[in-house]
Coordinates of C-alpha atoms in Angstrom, one line a residue:
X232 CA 0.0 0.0 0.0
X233 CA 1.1 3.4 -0.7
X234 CA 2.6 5.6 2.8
X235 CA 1.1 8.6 3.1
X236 CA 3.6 11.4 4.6
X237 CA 2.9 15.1 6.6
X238 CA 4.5 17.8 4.8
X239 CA 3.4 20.5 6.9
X240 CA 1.6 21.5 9.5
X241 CA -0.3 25.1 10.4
X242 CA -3.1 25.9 12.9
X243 CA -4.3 29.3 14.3
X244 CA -3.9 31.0 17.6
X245 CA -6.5 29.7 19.6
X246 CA -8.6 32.9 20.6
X247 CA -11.4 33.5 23.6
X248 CA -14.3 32.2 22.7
X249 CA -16.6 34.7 23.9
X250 CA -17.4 37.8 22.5
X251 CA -14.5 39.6 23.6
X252 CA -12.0 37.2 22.4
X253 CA -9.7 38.6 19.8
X254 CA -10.6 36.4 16.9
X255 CA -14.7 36.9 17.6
X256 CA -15.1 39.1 14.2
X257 CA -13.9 36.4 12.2
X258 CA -16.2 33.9 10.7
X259 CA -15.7 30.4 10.5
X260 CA -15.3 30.6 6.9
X261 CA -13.0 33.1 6.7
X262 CA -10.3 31.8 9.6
X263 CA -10.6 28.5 7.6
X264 CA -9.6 30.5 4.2
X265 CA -6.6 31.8 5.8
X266 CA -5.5 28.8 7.6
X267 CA -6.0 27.0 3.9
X268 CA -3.2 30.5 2.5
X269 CA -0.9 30.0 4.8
X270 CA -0.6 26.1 3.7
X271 CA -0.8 27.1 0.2
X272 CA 1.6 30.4 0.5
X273 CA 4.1 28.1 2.7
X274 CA 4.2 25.3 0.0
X275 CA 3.9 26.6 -2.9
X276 CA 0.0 24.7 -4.2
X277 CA -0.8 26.2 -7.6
X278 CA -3.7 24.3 -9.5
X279 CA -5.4 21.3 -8.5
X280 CA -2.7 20.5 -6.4
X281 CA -4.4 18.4 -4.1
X282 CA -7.4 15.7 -4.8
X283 CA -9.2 17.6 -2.0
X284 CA -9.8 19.1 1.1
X285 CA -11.3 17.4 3.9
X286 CA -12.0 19.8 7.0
X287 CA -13.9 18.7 10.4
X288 CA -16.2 20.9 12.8
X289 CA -18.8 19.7 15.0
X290 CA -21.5 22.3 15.1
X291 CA -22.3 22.2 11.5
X292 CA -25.4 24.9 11.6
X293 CA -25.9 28.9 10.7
X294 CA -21.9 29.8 9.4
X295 CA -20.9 26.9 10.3
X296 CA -23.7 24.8 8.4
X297 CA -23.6 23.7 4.7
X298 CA -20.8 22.0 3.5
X299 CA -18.2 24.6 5.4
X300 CA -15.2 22.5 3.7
X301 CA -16.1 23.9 0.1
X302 CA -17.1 27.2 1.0
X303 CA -13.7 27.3 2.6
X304 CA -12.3 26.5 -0.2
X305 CA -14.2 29.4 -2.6
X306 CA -12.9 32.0 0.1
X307 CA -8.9 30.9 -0.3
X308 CA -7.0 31.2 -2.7
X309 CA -7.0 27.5 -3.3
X310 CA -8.1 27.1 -6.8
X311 CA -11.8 26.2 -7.5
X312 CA -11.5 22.8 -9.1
X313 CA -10.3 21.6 -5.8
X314 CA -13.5 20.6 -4.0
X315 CA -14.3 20.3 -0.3
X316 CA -15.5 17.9 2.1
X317 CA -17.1 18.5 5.7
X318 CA -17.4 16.2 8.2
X319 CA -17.8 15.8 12.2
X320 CA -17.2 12.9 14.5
X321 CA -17.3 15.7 17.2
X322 CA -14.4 16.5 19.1
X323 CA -12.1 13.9 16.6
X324 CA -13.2 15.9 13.7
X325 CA -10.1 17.5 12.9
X326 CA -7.7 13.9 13.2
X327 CA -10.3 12.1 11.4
X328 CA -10.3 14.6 8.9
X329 CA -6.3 13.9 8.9
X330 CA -6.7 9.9 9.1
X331 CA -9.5 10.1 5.9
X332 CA -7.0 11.6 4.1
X333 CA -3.9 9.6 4.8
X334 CA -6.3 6.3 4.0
X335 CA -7.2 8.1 0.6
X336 CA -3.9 8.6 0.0
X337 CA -2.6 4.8 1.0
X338 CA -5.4 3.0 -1.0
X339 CA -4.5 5.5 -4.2
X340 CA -7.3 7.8 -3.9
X341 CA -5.4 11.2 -5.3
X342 CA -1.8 11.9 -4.4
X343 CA -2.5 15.1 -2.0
X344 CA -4.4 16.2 0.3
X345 CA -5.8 19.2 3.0
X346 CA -7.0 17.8 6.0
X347 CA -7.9 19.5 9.3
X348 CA -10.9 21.3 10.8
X349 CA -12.3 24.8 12.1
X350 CA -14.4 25.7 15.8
X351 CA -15.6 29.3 16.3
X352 CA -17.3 28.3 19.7
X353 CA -17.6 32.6 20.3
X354 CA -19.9 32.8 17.2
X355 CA -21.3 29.6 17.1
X356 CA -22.9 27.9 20.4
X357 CA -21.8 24.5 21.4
X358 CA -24.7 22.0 21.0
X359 CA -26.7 24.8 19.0
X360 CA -27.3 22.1 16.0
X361 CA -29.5 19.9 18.4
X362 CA -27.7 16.9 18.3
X363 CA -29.8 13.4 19.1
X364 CA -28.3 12.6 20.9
X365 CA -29.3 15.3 23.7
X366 CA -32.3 16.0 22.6
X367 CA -34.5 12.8 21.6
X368 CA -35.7 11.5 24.7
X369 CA -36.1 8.1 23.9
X370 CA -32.7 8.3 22.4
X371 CA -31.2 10.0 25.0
X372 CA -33.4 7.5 27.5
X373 CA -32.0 4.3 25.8
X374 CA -28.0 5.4 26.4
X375 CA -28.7 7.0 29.8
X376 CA -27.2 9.8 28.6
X377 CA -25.8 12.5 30.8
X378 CA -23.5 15.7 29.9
X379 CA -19.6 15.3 29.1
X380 CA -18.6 17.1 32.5
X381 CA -21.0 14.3 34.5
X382 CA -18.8 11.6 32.2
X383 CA -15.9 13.0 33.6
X384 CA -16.7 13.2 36.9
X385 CA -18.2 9.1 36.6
X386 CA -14.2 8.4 35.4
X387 CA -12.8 10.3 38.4
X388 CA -15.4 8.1 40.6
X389 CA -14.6 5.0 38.6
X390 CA -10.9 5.4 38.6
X391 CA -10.5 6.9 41.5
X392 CA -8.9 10.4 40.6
X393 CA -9.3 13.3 43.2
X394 CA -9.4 17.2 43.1
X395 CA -5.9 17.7 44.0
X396 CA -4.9 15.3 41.3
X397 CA -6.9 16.7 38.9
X398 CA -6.3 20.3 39.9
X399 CA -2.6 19.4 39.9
X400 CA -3.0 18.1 36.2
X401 CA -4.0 21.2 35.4
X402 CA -1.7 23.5 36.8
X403 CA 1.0 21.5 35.0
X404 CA -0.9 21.8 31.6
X405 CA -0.8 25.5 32.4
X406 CA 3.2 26.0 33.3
X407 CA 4.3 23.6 30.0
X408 CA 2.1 25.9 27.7
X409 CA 3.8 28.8 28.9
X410 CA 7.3 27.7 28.9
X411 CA 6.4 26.0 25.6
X412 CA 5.7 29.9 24.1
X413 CA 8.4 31.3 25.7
X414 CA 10.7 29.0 24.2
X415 CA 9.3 29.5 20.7
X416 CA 8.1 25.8 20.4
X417 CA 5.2 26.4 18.7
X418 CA 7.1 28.8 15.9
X419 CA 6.6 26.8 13.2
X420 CA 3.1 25.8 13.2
X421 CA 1.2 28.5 14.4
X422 CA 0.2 31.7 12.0
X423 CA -0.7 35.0 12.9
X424 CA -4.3 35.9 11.8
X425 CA -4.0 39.4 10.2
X426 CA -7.3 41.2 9.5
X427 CA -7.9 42.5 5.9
X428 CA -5.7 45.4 6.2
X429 CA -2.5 42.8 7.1
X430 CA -3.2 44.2 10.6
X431 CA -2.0 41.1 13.2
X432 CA -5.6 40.6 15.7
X433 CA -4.2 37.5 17.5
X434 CA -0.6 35.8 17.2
X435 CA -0.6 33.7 20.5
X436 CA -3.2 31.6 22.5
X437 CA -5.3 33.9 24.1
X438 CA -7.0 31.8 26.6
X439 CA -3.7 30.6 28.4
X440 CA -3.6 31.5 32.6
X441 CA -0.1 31.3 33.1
X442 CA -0.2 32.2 36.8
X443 CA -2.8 29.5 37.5
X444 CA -2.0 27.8 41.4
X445 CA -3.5 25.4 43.4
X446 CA -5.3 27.5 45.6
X447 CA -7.0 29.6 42.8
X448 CA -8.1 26.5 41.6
X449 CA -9.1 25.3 45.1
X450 CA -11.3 28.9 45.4
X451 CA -13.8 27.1 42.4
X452 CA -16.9 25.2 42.7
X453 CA -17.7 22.1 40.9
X454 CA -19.0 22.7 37.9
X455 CA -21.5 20.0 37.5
X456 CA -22.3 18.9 40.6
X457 CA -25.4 21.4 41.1
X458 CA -27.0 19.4 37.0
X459 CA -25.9 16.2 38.5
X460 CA -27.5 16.4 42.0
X461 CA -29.9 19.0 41.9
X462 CA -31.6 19.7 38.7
X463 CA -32.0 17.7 36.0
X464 CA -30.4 15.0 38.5
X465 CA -28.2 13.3 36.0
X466 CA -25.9 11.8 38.6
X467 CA -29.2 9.0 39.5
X468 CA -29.2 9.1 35.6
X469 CA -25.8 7.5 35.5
X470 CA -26.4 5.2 39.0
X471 CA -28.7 3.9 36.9
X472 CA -26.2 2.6 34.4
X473 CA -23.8 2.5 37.5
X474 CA -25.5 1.0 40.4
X475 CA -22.4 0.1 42.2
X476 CA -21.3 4.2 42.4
X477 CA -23.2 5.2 45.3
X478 CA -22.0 8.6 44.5
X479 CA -20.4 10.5 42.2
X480 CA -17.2 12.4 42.8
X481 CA -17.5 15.7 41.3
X482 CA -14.0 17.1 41.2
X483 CA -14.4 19.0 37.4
X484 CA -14.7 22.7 37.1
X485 CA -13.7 25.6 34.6
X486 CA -9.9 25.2 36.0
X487 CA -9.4 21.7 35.4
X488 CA -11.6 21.4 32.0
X489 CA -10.8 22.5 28.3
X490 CA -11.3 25.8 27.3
X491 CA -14.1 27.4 24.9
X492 CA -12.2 28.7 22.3
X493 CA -12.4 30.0 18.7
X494 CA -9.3 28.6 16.1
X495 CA -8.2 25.9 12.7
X496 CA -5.5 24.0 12.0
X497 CA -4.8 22.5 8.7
X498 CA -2.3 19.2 7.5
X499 CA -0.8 19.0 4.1
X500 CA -0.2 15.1 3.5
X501 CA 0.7 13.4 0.6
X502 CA 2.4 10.0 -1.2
X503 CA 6.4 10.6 -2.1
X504 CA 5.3 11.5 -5.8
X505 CA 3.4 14.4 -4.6
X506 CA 6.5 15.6 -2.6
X507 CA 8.6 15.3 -5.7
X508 CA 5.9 17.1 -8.0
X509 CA 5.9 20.4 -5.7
X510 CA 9.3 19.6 -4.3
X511 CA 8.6 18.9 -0.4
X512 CA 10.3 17.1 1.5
X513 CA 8.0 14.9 4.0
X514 CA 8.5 15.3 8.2
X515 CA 6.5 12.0 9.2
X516 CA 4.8 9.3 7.9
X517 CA 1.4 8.5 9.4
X518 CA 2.0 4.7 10.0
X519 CA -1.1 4.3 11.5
X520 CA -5.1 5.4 12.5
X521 CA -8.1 3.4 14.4
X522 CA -11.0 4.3 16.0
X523 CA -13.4 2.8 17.7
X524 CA -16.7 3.2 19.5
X525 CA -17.5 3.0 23.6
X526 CA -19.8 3.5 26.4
X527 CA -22.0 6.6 25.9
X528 CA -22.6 6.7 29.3
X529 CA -18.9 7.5 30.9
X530 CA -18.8 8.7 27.1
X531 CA -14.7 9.6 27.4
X532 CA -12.9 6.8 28.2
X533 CA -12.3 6.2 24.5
X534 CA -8.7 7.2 24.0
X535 CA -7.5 3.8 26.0
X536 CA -9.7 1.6 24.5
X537 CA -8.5 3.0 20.8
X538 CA -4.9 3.1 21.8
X539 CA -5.4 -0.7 22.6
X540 CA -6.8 -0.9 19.2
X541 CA -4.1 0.8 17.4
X542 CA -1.3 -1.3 19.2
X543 CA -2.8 -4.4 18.9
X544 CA -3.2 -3.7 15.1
X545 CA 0.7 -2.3 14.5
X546 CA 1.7 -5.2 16.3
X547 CA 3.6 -2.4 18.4
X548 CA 4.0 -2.1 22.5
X549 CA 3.1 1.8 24.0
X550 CA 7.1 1.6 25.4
X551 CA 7.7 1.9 21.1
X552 CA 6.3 5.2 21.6
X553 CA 8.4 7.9 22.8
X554 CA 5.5 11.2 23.0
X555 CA 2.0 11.3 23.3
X556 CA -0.6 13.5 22.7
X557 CA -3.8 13.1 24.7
X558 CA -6.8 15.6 24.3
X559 CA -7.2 17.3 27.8
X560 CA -10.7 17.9 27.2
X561 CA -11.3 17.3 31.0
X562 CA -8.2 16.0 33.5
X563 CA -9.7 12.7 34.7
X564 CA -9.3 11.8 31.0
X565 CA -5.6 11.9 30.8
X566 CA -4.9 10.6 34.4
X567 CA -7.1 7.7 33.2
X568 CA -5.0 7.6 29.7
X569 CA -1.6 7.5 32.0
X570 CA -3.0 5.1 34.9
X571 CA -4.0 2.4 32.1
X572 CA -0.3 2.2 30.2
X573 CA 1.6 3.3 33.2
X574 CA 3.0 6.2 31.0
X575 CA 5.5 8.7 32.6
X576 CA 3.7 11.8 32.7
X577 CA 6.8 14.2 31.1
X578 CA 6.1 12.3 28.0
X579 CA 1.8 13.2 27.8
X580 CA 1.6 16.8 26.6
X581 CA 4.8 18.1 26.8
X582 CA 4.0 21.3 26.2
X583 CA 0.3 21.8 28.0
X584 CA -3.0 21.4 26.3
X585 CA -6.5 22.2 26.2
X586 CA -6.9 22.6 30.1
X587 CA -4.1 25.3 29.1
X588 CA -4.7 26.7 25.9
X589 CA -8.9 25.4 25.1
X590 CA -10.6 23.3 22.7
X591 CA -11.9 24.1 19.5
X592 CA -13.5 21.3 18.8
X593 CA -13.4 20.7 14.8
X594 CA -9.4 21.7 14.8
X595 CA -7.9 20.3 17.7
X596 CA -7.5 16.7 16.2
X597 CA -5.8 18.2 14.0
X598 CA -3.5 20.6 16.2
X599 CA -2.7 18.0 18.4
X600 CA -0.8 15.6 15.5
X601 CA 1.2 18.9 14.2
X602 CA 1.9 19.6 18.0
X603 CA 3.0 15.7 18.4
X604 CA 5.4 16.0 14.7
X605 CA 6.8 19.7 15.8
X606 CA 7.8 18.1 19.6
X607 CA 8.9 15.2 17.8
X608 CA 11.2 17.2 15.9
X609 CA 12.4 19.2 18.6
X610 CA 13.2 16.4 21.2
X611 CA 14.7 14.2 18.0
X612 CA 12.3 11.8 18.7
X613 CA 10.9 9.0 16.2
X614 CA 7.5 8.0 16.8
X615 CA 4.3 9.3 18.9
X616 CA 0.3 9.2 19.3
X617 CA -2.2 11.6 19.5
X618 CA -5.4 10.5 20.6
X619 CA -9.0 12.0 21.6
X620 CA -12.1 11.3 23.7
X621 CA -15.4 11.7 21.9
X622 CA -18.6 12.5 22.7
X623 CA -21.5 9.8 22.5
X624 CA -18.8 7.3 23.3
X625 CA -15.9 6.7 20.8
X626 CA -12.6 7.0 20.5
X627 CA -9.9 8.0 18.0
X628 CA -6.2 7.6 17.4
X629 CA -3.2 8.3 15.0
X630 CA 0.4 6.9 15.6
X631 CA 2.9 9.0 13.5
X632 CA 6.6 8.2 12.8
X633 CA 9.5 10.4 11.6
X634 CA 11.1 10.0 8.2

């Protein structure tokens, strides 16, 4: 089968997602456009120089809605006979964007592609489109559903995580993401966002809190303990599906959780002829993607269960991996990640994540793989994963390997 290879690697700054976040005047559209310039500008695409591009985001309604991939598209300067695909497998929308493409690639389907994914959670509302999921009650009745910050909570019960760890999780995630930017690790990947007089509106993450202890975290109340107790009660929602919990730990707050932000990333990847057509040279080959579907209930244990899967299926051990890249889209999520391999923690996140610098949901999949291939690069490492929890229960992984 043919490899398919990264040959770059951009993303945005990740602005506020609120209203006075510096990237709120952008659309979706248009900070998709610019993240699809800077690939094109950086690697000189003229023409149909790529079979297409494939571009995640989860709340696909109002600017957002349609087929946002295309439209993206007609607003670059991409030409028009490259087309555009959308599509969302929520907060994995961005990697699986990147893993579609790589497969298209290895079974022959075009040489080149543009894979990664766009959030503006300022402008457009997280769970605005209405999902099912939430809303059907006899859907939502079937999977015992409950909100992602209650699934988080049920891990730290399951698993036995604490406040303190969790609040210490975060601190750390905070202090590498700062250290990270003062160090200029991020130089390569991340453009500035220029309004359209060339003026720069944002050139770092915005929503980082550098000076972030554990007693300002300490000062916060749970965040889901009052929907999870009180009103709608979802914590005897989940006894249901967990009789043996006779109460749920609620140690999750704004602190310790991923931030709403607004931002895109984008991946250039490619077979070696399509590196010798535009002459590129290629950073990493994607050796491998899985993903897989889990409990809807606890809903974010998926990136251990996935890992497993992608292992098992490389015929590789995780001690073959020498970085990893775990969504923090909530703490109890990566301490479960690092209890269940028994990984040592400097190697998860090197350089802070989500808790640190937020989430926007259709790009991070894809920010997180060109954070793993830049850290790679810096440490002189050869091989590392980057996984997600997803909502509804699924996971998704991508081991990549330095060429």
């Amino acid at each position: 089968m043919t490899e398919a290879f990264i040959y770059d690697t951009v993303r945005t700054p990740r602005g506020k997602g609120r209203k006075d976040g510096a990237l709120h005047e952008v659309t979706s559209v248009r900070l998709s456009a610019l993240t699809l310039n800077a690939l094109k500008e950086r690697n000189n695409l003229e023409g149909h120089a790529v079979e297409d591009v494939i571009w995640g985001n989860v709340t696909q309604v109002m600017e957002q809605g349609g087929c946002l991939a295309r439209s993206a598209v007609l607003a670059s300067d991409l030409d028009q006979s490259i087309p555009g695909l959308a599509i969302n497998r929520f907060c994995a929308s961005g990697m699986e964007a990147v893993n579609l493409a790589a497969n298209q690639v290895k079974g022959g389907a075009g040489d080149g592609y543009i894979a990664g994914g766009v959030e503006m959670m300022g402008r457009v509302a997280m769970g605005s489109d209405g999902a099912a999921i939430a809303v059907d009650p006899s859907l939502a009745m079937e999977t015992y559903f409950v909100p992602q910050g209650i699934s988080a909570d049920i891990i730290a019960t399951e698993y036995g995580f604490s406040r303190e760890q969790a609040d210490a999780l975060a601190v750390e995630s905070q202090r590498r993401a700062k250290a990270a930017w003062d160090d200029n690790r991020f130089a390569k990947s991340v453009i500035t966002v220029r309004d359209q007089n060339g003026l720069a509106i944002l050139d770092h993450d915005e929503y980082m809190r550098p000076g972030t202890d554990m007693q300002a975290l300490g000062a916060l109340n749970a965040s889901f303990q009052m929907m999870g107790e009180v009103m709608p009660g979802f914590d005897a929602v989940a006894k249901l599906k967990y009789p043996h919990l006779e109460k749920i730990n609620h140690i999750h707050h704004a602190g310790n959780s991923s931030g709403i932000v607004d931002g895109a990333a984008a991946v250039l990847i490619g077979n070696k002829e399509f590196g010798i057509r535009h002459g590129l040279k290629p950073r990493a080959r994607i050796k491998a993607t899985a993903k897989i579907g889990t409990d809807p209930t606890i809903m974010l244990t998926g990136p251990v269960p996935v890992t497993e899967k992608i292992l098992a299926e490389t015929g590789m051990s995780i001690s073959d991996l020498d970085l990893f890249e775990v969504n923090e889209a909530f703490a109890s999520v990566v301490l479960r990640f690092m209890q269940a391999f028994e990984v040592d923690p400097a190697l998860v996140n090197p350089n802070g994540g989500s808790i640190a610098m937020g989430h926007p949901l259709g790009a991070t999949g894809a920010i997180i793989i060109g954070t793993l291939l830049d850290e790679l690069e810096r440490q002189d490492k050869t091989c590392g994963l980057a996984t997600l929890c997803i909502a509804s229960g699924m996971g998704a992984a991508t081991i990549i390997e330095r060429v």
